[in-house]
mmCIF file of C-alpha atoms in Angstrom:
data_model
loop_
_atom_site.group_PDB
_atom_site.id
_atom_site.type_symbol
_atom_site.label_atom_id
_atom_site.label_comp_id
_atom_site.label_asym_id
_atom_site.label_seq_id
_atom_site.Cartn_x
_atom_site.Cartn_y
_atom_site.Cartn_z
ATOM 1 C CA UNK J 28 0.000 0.000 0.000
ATOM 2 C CA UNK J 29 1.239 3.292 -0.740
ATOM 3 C CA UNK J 30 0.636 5.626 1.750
ATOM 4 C CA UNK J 31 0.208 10.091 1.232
ATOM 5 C CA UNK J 32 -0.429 12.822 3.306
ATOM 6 C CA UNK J 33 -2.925 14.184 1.111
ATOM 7 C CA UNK J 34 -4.322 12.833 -1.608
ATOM 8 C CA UNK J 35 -6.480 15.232 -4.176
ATOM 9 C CA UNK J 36 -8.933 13.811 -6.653
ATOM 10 C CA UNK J 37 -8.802 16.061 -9.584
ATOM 11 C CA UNK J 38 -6.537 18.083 -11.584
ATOM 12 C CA UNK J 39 -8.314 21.036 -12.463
ATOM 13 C CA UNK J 40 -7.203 24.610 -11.283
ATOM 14 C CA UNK J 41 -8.612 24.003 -7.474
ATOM 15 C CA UNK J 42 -6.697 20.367 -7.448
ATOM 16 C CA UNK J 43 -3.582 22.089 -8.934
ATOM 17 C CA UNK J 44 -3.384 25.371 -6.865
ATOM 18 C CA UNK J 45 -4.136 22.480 -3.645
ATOM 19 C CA UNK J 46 -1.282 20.592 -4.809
ATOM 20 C CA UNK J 47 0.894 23.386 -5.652
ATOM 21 C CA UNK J 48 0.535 25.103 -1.896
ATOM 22 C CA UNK J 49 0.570 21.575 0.155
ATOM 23 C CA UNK J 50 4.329 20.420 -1.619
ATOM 24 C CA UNK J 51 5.835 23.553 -1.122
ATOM 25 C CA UNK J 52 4.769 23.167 2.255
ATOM 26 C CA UNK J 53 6.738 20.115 2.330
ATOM 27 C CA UNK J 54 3.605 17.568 2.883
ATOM 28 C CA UNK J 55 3.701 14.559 0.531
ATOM 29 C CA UNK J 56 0.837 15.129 -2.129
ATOM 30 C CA UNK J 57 -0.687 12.862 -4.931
ATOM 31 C CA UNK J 58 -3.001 14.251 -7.388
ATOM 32 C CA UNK J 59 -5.179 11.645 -9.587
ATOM 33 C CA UNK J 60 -6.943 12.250 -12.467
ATOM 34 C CA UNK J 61 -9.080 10.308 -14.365
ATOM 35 C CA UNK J 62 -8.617 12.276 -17.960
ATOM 36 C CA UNK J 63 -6.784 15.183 -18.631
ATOM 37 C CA UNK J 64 -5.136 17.578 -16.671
ATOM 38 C CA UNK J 65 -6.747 21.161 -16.298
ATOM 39 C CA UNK J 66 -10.373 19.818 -16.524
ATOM 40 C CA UNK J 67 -13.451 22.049 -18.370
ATOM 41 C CA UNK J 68 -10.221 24.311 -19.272
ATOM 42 C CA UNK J 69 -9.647 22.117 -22.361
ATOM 43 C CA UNK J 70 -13.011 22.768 -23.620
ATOM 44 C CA UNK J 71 -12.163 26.545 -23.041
ATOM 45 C CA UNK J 72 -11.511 28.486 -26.523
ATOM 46 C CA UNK J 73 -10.578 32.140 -25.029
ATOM 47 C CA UNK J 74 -10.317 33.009 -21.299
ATOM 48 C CA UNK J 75 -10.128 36.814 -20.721
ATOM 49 C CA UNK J 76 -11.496 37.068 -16.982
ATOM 50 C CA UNK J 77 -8.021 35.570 -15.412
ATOM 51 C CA UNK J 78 -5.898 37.551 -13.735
ATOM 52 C CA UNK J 79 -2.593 37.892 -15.086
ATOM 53 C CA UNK J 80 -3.508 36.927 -18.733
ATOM 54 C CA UNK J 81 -5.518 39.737 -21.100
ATOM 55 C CA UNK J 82 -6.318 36.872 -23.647
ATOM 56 C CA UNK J 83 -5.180 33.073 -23.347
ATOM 57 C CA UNK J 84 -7.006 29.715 -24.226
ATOM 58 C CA UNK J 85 -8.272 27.143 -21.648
ATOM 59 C CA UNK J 86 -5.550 24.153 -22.575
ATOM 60 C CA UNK J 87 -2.466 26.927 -22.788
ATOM 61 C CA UNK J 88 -3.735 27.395 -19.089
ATOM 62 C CA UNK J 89 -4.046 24.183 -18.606
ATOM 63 C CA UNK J 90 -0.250 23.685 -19.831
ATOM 64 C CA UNK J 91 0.920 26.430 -17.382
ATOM 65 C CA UNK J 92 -0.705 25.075 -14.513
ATOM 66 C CA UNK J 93 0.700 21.448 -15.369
ATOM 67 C CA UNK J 94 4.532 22.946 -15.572
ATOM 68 C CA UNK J 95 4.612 24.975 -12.826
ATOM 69 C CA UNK J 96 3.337 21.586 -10.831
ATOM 70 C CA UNK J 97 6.226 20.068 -12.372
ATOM 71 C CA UNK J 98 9.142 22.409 -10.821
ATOM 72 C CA UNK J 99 7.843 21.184 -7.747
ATOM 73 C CA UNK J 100 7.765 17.444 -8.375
ATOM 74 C CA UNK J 101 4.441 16.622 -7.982
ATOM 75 C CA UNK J 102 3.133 13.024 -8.732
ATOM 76 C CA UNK J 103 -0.127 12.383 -10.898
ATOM 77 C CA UNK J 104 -1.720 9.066 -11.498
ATOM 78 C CA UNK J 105 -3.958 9.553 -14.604
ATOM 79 C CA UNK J 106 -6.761 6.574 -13.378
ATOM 80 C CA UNK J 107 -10.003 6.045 -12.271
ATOM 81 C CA UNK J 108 -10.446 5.738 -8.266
ATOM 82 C CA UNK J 109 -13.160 2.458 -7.861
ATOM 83 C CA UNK J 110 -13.428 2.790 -4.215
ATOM 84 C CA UNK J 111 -13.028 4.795 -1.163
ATOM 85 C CA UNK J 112 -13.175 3.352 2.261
ATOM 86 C CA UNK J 113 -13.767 6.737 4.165
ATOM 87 C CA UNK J 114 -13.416 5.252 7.929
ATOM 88 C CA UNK J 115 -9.705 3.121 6.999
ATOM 89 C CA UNK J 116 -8.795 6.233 4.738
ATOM 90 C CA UNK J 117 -8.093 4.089 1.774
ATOM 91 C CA UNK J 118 -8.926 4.405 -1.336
ATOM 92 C CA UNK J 119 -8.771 1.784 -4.727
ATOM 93 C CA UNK J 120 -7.452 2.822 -8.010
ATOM 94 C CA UNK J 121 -7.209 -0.745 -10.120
ATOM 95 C CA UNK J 122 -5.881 -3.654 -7.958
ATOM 96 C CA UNK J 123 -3.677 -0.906 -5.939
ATOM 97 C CA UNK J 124 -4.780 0.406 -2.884
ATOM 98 C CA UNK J 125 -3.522 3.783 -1.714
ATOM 99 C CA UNK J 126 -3.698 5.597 2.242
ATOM 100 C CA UNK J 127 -4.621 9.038 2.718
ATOM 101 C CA UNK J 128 -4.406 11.556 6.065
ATOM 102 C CA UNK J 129 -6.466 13.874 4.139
ATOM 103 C CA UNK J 130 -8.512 13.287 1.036
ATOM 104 C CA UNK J 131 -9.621 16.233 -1.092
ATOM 105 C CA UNK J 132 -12.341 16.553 -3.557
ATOM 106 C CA UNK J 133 -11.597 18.506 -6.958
ATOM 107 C CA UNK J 134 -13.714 16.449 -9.277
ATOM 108 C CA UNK J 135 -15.233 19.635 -11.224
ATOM 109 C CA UNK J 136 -18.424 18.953 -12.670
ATOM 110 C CA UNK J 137 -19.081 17.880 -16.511
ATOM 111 C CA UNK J 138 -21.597 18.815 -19.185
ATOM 112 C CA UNK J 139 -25.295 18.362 -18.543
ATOM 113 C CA UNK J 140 -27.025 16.627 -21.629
ATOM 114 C CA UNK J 141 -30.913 17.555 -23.160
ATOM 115 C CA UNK J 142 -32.254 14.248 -21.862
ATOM 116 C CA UNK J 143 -34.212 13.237 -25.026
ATOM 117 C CA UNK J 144 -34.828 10.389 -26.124
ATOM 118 C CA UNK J 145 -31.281 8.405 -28.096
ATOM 119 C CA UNK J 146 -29.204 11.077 -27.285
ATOM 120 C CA UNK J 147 -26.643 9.136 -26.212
ATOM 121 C CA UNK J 148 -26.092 7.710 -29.008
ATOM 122 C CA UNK J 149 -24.987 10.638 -31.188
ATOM 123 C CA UNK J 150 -22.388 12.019 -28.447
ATOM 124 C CA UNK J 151 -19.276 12.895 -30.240
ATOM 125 C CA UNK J 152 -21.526 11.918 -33.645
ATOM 126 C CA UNK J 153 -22.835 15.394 -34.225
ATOM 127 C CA UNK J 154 -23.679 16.272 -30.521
ATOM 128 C CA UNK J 155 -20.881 17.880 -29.021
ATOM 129 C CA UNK J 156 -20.063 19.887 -25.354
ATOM 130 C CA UNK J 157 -17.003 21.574 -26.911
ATOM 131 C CA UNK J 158 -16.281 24.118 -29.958
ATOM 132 C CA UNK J 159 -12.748 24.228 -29.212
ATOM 133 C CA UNK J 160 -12.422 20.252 -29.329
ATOM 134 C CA UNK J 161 -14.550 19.613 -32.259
ATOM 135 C CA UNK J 162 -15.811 22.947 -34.257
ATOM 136 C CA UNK J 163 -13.071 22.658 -36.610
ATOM 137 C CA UNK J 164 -14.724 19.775 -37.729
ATOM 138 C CA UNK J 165 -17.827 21.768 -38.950
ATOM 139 C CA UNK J 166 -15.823 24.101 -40.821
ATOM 140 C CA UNK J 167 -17.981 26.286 -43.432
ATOM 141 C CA UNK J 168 -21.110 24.169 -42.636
ATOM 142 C CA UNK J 169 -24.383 25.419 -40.129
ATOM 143 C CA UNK J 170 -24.360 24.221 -36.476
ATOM 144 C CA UNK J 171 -26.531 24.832 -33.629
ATOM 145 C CA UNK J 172 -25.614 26.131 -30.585
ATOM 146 C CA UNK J 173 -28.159 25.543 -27.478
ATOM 147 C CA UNK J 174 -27.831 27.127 -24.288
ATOM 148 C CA UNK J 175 -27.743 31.206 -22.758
ATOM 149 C CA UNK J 176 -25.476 31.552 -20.388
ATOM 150 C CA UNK J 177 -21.634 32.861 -20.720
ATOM 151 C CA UNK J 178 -20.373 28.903 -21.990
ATOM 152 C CA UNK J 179 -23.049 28.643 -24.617
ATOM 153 C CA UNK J 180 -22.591 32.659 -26.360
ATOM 154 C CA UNK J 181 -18.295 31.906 -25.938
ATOM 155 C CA UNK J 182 -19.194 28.804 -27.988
ATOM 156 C CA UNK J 183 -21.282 30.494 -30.451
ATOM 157 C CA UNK J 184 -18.677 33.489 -30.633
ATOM 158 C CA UNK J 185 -15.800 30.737 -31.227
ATOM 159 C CA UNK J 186 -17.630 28.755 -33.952
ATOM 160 C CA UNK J 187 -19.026 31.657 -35.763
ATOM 161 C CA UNK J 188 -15.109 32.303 -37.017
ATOM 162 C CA UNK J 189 -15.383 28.692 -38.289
ATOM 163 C CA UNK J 190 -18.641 27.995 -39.324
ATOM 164 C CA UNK J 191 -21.095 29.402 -42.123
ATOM 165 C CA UNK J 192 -24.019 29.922 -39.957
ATOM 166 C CA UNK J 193 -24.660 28.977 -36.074
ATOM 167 C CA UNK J 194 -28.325 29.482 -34.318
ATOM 168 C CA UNK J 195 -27.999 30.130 -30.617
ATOM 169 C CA UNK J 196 -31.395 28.916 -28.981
ATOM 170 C CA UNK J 197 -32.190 29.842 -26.009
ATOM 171 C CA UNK J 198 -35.777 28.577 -24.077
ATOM 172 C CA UNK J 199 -35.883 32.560 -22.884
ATOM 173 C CA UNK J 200 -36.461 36.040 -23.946
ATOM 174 C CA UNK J 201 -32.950 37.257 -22.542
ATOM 175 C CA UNK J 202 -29.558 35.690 -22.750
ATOM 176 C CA UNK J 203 -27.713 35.170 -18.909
ATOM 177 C CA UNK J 204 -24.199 35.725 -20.307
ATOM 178 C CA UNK J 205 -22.293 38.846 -19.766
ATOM 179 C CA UNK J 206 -22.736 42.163 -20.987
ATOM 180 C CA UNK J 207 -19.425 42.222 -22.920
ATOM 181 C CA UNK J 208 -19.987 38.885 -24.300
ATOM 182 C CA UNK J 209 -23.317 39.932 -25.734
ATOM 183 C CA UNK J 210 -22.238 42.587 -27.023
ATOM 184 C CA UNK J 211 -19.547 40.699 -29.007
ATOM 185 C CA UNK J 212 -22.642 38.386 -30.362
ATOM 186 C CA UNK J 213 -25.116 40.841 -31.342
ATOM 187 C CA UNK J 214 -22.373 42.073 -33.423
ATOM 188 C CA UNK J 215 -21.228 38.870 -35.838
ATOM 189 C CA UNK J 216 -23.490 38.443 -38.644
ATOM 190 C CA UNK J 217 -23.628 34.725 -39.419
ATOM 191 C CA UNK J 218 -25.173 34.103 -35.881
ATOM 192 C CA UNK J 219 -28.791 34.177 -35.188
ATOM 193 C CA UNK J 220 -30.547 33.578 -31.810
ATOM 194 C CA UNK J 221 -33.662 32.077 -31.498
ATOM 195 C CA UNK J 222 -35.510 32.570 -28.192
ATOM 196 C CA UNK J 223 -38.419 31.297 -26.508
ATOM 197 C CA UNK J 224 -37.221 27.807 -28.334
ATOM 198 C CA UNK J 225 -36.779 24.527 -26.714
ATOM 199 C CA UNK J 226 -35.193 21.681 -28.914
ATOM 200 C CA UNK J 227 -37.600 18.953 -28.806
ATOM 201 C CA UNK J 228 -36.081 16.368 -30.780
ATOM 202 C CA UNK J 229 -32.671 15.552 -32.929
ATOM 203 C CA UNK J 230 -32.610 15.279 -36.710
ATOM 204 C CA UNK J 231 -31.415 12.271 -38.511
ATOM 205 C CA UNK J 232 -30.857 11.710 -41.652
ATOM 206 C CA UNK J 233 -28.548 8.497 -43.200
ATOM 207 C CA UNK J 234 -27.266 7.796 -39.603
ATOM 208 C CA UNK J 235 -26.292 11.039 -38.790
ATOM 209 C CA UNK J 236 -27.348 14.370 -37.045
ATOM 210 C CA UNK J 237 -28.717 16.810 -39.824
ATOM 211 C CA UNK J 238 -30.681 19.278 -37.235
ATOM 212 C CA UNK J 239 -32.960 19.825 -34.627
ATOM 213 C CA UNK J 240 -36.866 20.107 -33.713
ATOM 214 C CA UNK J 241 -37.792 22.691 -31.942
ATOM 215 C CA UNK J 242 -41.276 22.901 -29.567
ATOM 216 C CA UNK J 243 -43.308 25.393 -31.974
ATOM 217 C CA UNK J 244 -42.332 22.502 -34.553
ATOM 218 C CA UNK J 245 -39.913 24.664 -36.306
ATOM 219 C CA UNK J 246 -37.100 22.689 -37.855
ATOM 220 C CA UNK J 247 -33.296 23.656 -38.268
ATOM 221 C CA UNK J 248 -31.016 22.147 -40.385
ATOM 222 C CA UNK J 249 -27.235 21.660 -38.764
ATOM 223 C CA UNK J 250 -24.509 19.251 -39.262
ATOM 224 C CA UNK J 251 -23.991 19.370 -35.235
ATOM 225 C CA UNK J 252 -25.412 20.555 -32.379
ATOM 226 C CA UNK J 253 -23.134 21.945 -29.338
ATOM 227 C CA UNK J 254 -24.647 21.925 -26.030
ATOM 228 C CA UNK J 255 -23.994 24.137 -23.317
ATOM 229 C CA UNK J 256 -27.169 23.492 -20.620
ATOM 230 C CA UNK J 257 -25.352 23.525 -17.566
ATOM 231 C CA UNK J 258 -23.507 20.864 -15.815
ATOM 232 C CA UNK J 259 -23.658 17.591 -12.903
ATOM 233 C CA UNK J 260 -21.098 17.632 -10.155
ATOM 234 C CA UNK J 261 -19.012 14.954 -10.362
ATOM 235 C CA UNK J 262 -19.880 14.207 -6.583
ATOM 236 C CA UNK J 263 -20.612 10.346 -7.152
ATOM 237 C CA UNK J 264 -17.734 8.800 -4.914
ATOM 238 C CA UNK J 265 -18.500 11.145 -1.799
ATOM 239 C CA UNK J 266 -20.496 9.958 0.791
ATOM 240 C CA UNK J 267 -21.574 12.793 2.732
ATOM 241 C CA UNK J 268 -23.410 16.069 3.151
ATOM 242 C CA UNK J 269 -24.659 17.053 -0.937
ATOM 243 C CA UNK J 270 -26.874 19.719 -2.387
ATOM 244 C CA UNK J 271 -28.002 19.092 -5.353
ATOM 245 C CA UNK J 272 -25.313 16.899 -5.779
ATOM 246 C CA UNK J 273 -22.785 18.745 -4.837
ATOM 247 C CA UNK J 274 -20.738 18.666 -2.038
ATOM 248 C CA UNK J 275 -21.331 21.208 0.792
ATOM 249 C CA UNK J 276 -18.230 22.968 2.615
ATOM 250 C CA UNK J 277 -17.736 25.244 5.477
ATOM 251 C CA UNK J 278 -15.554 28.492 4.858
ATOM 252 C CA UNK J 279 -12.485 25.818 5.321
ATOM 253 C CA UNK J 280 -13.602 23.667 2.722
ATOM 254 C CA UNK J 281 -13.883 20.277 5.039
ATOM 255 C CA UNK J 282 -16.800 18.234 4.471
ATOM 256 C CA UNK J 283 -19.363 16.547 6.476
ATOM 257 C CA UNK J 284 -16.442 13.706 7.077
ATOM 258 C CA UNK J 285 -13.719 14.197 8.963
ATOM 259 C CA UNK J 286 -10.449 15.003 7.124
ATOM 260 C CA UNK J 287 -12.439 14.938 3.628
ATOM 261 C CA UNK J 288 -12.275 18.030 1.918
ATOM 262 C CA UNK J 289 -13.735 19.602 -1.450
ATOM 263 C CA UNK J 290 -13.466 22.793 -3.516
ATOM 264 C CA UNK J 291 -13.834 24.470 -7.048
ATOM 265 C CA UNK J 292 -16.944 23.081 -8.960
ATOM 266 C CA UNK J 293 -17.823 20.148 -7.387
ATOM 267 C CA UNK J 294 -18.623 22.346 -4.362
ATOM 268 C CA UNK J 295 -22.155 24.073 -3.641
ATOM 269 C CA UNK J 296 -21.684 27.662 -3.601
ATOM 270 C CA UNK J 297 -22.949 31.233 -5.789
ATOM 271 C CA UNK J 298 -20.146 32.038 -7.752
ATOM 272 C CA UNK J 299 -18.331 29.065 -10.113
ATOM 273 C CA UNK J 300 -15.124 31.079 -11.424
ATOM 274 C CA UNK J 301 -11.481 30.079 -12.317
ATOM 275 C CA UNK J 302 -10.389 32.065 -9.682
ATOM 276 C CA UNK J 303 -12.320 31.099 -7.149
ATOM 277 C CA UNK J 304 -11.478 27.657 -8.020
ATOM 278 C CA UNK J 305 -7.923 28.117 -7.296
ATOM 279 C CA UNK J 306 -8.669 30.273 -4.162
ATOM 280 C CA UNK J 307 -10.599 27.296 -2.894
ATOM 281 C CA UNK J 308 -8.046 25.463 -3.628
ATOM 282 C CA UNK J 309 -5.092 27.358 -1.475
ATOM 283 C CA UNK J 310 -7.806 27.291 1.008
ATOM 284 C CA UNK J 311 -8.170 23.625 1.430
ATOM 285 C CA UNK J 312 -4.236 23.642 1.234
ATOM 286 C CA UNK J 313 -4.133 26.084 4.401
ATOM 287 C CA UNK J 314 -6.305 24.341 6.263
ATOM 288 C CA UNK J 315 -4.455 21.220 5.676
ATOM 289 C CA UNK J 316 -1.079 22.597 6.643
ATOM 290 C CA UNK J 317 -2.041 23.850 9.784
ATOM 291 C CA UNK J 318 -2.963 20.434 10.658
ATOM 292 C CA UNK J 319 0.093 18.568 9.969
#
């Protein structure tokens, strides 16, 4: 068995900053991660709210985060953790088993799907969460985007430099994103957003997405349709105090069990922000050290 201090679950920017602040602290620190290291920044095309940075993308972010972890020698084990045993503070990751002092949470959250009916089936076949990953796969051809918020108009900004035509819908009469980002919309021609719309149903045509039904029965035609509805904590392997799924903190970030704790998106709170992320993050880190 190989035993840690502090063991974080995640490598986003809370799991990273956590990581960052507990080595240089001297406390032995493993980070696992079950896909790719920065999280939702991957799916991230331009990122202009950080500070430090006017203009950068989500994975050059990503990139800085992950070097700056490595001046400091900080393990990662890119697997999937099968089991935690919360009172023995073990946890499973394949046939090894791996001890923990403290345990922290950074499992983000991930894309919240429409729900209808076969859905599933045409993820990453002309339903996509990510412009950046897969617009340039759409080039010169008419998508939808479906959502209102700041993720869905970024997406519809990104792909509209890529695509011939993109339709933002949006179920109500105002958009949720920010002024500036609005702004930026209202002024591209080759968008158009259609509100008071609810996709109902996918289009298929030859085995493939060709558009989208909408509730007044209004039909668009698209060769894919990028949704950006929100998103599910990825909460699933935490036994303890949730809302809505996600995991409640105090203002130290420990859970409802003892020496668990959790921060950026996987936590409940108001405000879901890169930098609060990775001021969550140094908080759980604090907190730690001044245990030890």
């Amino acid at each position: 068995m190989v035993e840690y201090n502090t063991i974080i679950l995640g490598a986003g920017i809370s799991g990273i900053s956590c990581a960052i602040y507990l080595k240089r602290a001297g406390i032995s620190v493993l980070v696992i991660e079950n896909h790719v290291p920065g999280g939702q920044l991957n799916k991230a095309s331009v990122i202009e709210n950080y500070p430090g940075y006017s203009s950068i993308s989500g994975p050059d972010l990503a990139n800085h985060m992950m070097e700056q972890a490595s001046c400091y020698d900080i393990p990662f084990l890119y697997d999937e953790v099968t089991e935690i045993d919360f009172e023995n503070k073990i946890l499973k990751v394949g046939s090894e088993e791996y001890s923990y002092q403290y345990l922290v949470f950074s499992t983000g959250r991930r894309e919240r799907a429409l729900g209808l009916k076969g859905e599933e089936k045409w993820i990453g076949r002309g339903i996509s969460f990510c412009a950046t990953c897969d617009g340039a796969l759409y080039k010169d051809q008419d998508v939808v985007v479906v959502g209102g918020g700041s993720s869905a108009v970024s997406e519809a900004i990104y792909l509209s430099k890529l695509c011939r035509k993109v339709y933002l819908i949006y179920r109500k009469d105002d958009l949720r994103a920010e002024e500036i980002l609005k702004e930026q919309l209202f002024m591209i021609p080759n968008v158009e957003v259609i509100y008071h719309a609810v996709v109902s149903d996918y289009m298929v045509e030859d085995d493939k997405i060709c558009g989208v039904c909408l509730n007044d029965h209004q039909q668009i035609d698209a060769s894919c349709i990028f949704l950006a509805v929100g998103h599910l904590p990825n909460s699933e392997l935490f036994d303890g105090k949730k809302n809505c799924g996600y995991i409640v903190v105090n203002s130290k970030g420990e859970t409802s069990r003892k020496d668990v704790y959790a921060c950026g998106d996987v936590t409940y709170k108001q405000v879901y922000q890169l930098v609060t992320a990775s001021s969550e993050g140094v908080i759980v880190a604090t907190s730690i050290i001044q245990n030890n």
